[in-house]
PDB file of C-alpha atoms in Angstrom:
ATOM      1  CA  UNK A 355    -129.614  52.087   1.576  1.00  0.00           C
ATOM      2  CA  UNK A 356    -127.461  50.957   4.750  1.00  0.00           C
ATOM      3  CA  UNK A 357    -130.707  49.708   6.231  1.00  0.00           C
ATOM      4  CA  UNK A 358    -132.510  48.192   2.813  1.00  0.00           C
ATOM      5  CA  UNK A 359    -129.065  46.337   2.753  1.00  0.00           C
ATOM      6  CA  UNK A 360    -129.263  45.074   6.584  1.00  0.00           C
ATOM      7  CA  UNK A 361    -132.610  44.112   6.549  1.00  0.00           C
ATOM      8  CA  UNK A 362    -132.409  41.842   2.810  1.00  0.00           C
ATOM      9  CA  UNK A 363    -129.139  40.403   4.658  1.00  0.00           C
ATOM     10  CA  UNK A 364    -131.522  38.923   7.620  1.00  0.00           C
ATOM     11  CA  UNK A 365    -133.722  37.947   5.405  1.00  0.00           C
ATOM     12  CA  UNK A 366    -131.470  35.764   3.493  1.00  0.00           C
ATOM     13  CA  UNK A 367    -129.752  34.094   7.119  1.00  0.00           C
ATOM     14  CA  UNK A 368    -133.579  33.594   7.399  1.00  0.00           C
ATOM     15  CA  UNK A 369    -133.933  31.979   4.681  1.00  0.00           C
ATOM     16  CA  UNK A 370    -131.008  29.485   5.338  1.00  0.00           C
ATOM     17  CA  UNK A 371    -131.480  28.802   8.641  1.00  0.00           C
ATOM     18  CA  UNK A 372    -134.700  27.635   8.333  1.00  0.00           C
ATOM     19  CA  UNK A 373    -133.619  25.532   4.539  1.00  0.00           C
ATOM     20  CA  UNK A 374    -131.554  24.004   7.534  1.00  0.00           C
ATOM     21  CA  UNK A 375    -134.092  23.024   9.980  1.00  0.00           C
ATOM     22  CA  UNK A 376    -136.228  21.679   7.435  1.00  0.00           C
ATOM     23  CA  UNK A 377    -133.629  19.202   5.838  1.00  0.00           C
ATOM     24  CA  UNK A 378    -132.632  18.330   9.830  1.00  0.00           C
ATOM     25  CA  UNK A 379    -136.206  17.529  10.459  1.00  0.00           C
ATOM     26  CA  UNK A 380    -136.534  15.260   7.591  1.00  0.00           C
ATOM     27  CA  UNK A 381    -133.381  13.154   8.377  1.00  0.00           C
ATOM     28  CA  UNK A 382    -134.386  13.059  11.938  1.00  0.00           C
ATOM     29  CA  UNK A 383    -138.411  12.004  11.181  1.00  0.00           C
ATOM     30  CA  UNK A 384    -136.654   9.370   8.617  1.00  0.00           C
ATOM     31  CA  UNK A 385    -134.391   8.206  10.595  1.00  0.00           C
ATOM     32  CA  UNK A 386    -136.717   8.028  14.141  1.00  0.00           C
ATOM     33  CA  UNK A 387    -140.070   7.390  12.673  1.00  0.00           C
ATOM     34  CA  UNK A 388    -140.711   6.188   9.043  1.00  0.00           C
ATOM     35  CA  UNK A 389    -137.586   3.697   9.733  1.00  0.00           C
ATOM     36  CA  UNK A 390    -137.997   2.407  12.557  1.00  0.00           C
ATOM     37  CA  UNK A 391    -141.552   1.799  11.946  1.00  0.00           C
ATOM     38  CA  UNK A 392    -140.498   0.161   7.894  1.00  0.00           C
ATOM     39  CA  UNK A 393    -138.729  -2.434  10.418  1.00  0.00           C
ATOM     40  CA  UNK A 394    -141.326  -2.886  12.612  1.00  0.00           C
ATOM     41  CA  UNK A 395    -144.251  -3.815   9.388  1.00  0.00           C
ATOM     42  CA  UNK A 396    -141.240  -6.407   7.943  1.00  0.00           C
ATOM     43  CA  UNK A 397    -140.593  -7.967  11.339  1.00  0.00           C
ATOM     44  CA  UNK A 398    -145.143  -8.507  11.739  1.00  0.00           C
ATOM     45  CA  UNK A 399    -144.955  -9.742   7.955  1.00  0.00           C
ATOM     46  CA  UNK A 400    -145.702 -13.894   8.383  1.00  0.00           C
ATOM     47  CA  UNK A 401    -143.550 -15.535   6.274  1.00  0.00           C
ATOM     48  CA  UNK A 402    -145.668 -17.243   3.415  1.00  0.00           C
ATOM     49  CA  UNK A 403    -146.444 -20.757   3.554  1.00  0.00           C
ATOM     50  CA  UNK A 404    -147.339 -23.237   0.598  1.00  0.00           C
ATOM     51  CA  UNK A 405    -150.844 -24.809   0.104  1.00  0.00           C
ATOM     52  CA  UNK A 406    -149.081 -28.447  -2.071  1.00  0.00           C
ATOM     53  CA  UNK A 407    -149.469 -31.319  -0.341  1.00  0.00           C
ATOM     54  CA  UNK A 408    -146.166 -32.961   0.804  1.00  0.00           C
ATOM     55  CA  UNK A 409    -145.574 -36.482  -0.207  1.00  0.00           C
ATOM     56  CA  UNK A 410    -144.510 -38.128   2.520  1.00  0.00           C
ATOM     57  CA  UNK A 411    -145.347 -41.459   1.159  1.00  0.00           C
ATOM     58  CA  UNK A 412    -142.601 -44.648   2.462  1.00  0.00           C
ATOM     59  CA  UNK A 413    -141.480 -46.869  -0.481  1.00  0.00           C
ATOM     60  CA  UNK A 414    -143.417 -50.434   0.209  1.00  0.00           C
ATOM     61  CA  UNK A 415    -141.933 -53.068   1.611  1.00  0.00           C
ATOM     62  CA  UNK A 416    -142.763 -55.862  -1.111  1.00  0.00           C
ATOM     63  CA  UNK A 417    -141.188 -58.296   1.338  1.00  0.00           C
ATOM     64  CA  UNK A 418    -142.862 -57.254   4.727  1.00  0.00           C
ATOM     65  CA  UNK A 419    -145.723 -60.161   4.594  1.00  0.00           C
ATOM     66  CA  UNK A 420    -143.456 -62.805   3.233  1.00  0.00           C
ATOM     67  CA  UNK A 421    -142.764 -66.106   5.249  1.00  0.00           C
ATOM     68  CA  UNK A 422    -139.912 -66.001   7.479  1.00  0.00           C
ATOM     69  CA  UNK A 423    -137.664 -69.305   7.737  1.00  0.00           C
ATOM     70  CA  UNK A 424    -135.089 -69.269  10.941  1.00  0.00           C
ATOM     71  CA  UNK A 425    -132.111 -71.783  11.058  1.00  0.00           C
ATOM     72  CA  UNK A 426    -131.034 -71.473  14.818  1.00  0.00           C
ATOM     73  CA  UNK A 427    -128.146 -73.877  14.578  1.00  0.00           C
ATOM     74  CA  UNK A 428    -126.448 -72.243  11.906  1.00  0.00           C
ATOM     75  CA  UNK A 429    -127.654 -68.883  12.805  1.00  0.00           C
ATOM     76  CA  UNK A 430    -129.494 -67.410   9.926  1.00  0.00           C
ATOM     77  CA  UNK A 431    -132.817 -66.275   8.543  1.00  0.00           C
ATOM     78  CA  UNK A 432    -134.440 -65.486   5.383  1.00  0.00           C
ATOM     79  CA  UNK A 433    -137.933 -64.110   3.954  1.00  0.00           C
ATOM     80  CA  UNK A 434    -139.206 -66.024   0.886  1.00  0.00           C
ATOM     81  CA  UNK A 435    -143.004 -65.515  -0.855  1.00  0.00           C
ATOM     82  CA  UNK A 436    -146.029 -66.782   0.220  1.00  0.00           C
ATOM     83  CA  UNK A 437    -147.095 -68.427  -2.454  1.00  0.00           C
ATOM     84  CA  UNK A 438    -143.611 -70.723  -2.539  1.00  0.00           C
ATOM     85  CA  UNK A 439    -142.751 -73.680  -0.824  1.00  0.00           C
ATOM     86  CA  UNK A 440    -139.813 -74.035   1.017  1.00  0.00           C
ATOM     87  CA  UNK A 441    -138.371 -77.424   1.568  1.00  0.00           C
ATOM     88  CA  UNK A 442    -135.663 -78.305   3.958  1.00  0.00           C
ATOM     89  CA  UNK A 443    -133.439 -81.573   3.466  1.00  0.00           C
ATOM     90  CA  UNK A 444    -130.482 -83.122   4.422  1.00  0.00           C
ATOM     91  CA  UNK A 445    -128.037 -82.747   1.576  1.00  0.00           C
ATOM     92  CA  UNK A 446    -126.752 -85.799  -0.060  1.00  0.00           C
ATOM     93  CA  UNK A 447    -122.911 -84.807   0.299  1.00  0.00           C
ATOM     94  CA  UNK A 448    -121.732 -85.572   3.275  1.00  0.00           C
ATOM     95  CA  UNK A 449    -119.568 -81.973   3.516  1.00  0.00           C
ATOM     96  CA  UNK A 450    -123.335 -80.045   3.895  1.00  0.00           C
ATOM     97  CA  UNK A 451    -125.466 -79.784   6.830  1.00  0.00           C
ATOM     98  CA  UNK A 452    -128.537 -78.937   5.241  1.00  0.00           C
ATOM     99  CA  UNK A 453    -130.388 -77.829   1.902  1.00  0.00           C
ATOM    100  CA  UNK A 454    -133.047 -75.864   1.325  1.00  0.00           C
ATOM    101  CA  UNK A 455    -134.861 -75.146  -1.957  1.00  0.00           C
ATOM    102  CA  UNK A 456    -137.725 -72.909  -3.302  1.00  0.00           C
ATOM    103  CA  UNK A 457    -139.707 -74.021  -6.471  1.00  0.00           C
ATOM    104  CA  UNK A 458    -139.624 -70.527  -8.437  1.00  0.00           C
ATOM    105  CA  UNK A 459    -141.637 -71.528 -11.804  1.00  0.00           C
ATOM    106  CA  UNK A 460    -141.387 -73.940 -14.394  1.00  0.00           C
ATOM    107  CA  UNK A 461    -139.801 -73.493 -17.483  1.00  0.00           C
ATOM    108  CA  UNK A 462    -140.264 -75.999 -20.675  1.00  0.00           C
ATOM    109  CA  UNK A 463    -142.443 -78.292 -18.378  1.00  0.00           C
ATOM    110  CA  UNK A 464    -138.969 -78.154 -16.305  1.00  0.00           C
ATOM    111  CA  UNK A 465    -138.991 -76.662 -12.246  1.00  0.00           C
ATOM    112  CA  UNK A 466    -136.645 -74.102 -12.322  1.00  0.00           C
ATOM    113  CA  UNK A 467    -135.046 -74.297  -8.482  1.00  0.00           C
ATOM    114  CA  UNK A 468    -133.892 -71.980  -6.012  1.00  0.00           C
ATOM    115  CA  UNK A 469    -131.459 -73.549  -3.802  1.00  0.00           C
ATOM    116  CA  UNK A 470    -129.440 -72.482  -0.631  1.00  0.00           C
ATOM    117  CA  UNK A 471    -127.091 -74.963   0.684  1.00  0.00           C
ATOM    118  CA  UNK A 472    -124.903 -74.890   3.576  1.00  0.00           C
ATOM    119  CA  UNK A 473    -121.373 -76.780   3.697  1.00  0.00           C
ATOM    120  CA  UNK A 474    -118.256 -77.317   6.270  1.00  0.00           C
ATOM    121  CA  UNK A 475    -115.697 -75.878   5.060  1.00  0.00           C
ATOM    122  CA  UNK A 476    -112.611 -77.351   7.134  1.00  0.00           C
ATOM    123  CA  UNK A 477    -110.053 -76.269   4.918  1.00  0.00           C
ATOM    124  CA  UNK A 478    -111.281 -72.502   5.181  1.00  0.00           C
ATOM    125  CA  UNK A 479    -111.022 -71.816   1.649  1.00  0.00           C
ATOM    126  CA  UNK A 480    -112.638 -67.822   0.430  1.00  0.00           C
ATOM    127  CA  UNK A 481    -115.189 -67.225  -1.371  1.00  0.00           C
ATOM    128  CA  UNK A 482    -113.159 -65.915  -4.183  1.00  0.00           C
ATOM    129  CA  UNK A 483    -111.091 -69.555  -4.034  1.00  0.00           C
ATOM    130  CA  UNK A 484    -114.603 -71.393  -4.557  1.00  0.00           C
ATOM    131  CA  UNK A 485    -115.383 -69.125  -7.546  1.00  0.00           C
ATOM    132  CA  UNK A 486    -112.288 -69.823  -9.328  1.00  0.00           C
ATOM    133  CA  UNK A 487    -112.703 -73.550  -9.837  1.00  0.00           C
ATOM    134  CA  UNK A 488    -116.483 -73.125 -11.149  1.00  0.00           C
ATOM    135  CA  UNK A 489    -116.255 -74.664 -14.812  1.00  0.00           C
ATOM    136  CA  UNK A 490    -112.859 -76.241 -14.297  1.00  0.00           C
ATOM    137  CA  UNK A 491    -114.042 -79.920 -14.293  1.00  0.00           C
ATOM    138  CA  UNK A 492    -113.045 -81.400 -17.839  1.00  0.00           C
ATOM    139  CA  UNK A 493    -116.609 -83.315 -17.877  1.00  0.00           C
ATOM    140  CA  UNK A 494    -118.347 -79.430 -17.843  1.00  0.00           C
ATOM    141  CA  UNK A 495    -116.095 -77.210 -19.888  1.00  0.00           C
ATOM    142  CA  UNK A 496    -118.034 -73.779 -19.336  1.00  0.00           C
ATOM    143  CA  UNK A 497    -116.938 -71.311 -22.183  1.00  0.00           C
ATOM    144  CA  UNK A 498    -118.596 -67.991 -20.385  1.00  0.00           C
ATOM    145  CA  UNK A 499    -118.236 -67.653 -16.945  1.00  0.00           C
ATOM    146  CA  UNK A 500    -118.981 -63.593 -15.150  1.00  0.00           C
ATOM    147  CA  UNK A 501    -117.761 -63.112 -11.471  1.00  0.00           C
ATOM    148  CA  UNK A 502    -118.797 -60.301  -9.288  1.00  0.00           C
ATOM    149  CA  UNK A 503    -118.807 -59.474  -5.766  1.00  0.00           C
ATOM    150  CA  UNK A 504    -121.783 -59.696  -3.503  1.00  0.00           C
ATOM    151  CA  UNK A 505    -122.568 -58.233  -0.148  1.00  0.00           C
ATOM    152  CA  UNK A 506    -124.937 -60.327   1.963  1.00  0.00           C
ATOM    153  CA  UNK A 507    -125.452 -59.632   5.633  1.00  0.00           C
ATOM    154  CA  UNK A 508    -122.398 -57.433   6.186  1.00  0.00           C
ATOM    155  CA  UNK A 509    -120.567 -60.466   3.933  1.00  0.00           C
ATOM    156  CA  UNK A 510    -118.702 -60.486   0.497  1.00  0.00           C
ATOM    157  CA  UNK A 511    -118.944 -63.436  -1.140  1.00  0.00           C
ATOM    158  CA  UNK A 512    -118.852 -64.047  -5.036  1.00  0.00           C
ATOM    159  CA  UNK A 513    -121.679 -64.824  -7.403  1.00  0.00           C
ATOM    160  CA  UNK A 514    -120.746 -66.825 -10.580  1.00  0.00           C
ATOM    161  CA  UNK A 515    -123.260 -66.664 -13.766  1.00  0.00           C
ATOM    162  CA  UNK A 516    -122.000 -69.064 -15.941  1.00  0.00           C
ATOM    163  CA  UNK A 517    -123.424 -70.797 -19.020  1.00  0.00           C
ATOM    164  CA  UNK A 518    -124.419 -74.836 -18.527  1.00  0.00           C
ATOM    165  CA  UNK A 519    -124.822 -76.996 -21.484  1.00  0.00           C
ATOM    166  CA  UNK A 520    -127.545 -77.560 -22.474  1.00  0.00           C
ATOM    167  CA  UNK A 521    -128.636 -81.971 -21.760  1.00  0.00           C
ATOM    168  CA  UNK A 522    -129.427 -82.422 -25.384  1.00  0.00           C
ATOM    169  CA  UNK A 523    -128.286 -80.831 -28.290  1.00  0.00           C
ATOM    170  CA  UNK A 524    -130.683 -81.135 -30.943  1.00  0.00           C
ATOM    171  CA  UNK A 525    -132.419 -77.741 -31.352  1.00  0.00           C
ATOM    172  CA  UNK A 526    -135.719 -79.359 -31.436  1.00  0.00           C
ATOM    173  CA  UNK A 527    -135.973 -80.080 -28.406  1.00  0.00           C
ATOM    174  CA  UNK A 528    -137.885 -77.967 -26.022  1.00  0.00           C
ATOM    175  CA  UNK A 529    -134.626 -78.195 -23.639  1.00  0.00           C
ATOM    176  CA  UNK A 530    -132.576 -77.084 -25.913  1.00  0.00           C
ATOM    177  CA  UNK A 531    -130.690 -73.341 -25.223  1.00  0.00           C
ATOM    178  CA  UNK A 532    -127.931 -71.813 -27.751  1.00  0.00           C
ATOM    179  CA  UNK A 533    -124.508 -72.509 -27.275  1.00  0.00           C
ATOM    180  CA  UNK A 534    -122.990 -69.952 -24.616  1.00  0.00           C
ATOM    181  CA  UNK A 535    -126.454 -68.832 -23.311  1.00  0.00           C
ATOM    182  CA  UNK A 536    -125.556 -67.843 -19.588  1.00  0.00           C
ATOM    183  CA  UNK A 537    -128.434 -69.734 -17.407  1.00  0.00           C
ATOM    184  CA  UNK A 538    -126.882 -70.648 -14.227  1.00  0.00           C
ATOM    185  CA  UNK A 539    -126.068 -68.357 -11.263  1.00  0.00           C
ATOM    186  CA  UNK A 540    -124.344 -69.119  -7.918  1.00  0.00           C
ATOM    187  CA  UNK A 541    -123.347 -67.393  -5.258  1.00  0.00           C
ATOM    188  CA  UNK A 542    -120.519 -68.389  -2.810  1.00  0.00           C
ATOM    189  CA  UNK A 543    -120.419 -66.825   0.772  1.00  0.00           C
ATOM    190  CA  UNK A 544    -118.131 -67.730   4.013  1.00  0.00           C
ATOM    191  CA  UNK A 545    -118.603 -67.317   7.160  1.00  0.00           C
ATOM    192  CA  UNK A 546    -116.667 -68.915  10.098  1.00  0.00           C
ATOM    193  CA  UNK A 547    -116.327 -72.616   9.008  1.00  0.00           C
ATOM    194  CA  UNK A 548    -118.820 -72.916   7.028  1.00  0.00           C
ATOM    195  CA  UNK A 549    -120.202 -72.282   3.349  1.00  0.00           C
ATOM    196  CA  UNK A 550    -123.357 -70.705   2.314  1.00  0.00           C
ATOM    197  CA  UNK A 551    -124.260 -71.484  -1.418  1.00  0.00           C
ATOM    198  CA  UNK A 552    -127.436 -69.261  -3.124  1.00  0.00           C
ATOM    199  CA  UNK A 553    -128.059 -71.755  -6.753  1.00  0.00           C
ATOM    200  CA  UNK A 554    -130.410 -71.194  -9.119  1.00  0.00           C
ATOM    201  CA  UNK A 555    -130.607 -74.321 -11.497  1.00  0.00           C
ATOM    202  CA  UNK A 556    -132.701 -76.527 -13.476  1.00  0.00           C
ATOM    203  CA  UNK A 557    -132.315 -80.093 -13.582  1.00  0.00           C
ATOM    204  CA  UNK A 558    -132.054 -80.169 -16.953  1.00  0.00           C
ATOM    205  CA  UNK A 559    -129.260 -77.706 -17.074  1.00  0.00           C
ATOM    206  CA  UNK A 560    -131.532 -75.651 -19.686  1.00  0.00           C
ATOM    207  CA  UNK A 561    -132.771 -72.872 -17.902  1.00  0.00           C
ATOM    208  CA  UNK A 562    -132.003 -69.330 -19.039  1.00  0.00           C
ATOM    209  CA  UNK A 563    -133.502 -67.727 -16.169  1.00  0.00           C
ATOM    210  CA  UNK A 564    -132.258 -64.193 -13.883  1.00  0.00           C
ATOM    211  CA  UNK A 565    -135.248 -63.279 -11.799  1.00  0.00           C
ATOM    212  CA  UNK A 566    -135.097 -59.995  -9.723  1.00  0.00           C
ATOM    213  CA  UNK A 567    -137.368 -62.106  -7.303  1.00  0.00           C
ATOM    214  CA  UNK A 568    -134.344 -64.114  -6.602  1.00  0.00           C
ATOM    215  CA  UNK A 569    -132.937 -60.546  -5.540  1.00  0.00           C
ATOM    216  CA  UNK A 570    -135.312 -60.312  -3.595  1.00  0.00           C
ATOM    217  CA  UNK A 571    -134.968 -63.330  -1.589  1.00  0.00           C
ATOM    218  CA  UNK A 572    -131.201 -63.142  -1.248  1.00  0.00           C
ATOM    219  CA  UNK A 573    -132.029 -59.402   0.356  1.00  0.00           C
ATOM    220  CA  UNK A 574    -133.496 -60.574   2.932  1.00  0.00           C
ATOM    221  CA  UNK A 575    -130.866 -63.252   4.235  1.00  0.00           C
ATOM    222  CA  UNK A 576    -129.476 -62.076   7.417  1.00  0.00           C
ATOM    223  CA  UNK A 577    -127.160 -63.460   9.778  1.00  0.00           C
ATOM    224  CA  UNK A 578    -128.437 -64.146  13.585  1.00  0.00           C
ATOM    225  CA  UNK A 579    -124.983 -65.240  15.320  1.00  0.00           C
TER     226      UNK A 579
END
């Protein structure tokens, strides 16, 4: 019995030693091989790229083939559309150096004008200072008058839009605009001693008109000096 008992005890250490070196052997293959060699596949994988096209399309410069008019003595330059005019004058008052207007479209058989003007300005008044007296004038009381600031070539000025009566007041008449229509914009800007004005107008003083083209054109001002 002694012995039946010795030899079912070995058996049994047996037994556990070698449940032992089995589990060792499968941590140390998981751990040295299969591992190892999971990391390995991941590192090889290429990371997956996308078939779409990329739109790497520029927005178009609408303004890039316009005409390009450069004032050297007063240091300035700006793009305007081929299919305008631009006409350069010596402005009646004698505060401004020069004038220069763009014929934009007509409106009741009536040019509608785009005008930039530029004035001394010896007393150095602001932009803001020229804004505040548009429509003070007792022979054009202005009911309607919307100031804003505008940034043009690194400058703030002002732009006015204010409403201009209307030269006849009979609404038959093709010149004729409702009381308080807003249909006149200008835009005041100082730099140094001198004033740059940006008008849109009509002769008439009928013209209801707010073009993005004019935008446009005022965009591409830029100081040279």
């Amino acid at each position: 019995m002694a012995k039946e008992k010795g030899v079912s005890t070995l058996i049994g250490i047996i037994i556990i030693v070698a449940t032992a070196v089995v589990a060792f052997g499968g941590v140390f293959g998981y751990q040295y091989l299969i591992q190892p060699n999971n990391q390995s596949q991941n590192q090889n994988q290429q990371p997956v790229t996308s078939n779409q096209p990329v739109d790497n399309a520029q927005p178009v410069d609408q303004t890039a083939e316009w005409k390009t008019y450069t004032n050297n003595e007063h240091g300035f330059e700006i793009k305007y559309p081929m299919n305008l005019t631009l006409e350069e004058s010596i402005a009646d008052s004698l505060r401004s150096d020069i004038q220069l207007t763009l014929t934009l479209e007509s409106q009741n058989d009536t040019p509608i004008y785009f005008r930039i003007e530029v004035q001394i300005n010896p007393t150095y008044l602001t932009a803001n200072e020229y804004a505040s007296m548009v429509g003070t004038g007792a022979a054009s009381p202005m009911k309607n008058i919307f100031t804003s600031d505008i940034a043009i070539s690194g400058v703030v000025g002002k732009k006015v839009i204010k409403d201009n009566p209307p030269s006849d007041a009979n609404p038959q008449n093709p010149n004729y605009v409702e009381e308080n229509t807003l249909n006149d914009s200008t835009i005041f800007l100082v730099k140094g001693d001198k004033l740059y004005l940006f008008e849109i107008y009509n002769k008439n003083g009928a013209v209801n008109y707010n073009s993005d083209l004019c935008d446009q054109i005022i965009s591409t001002f830029k100081f040279t000096k």
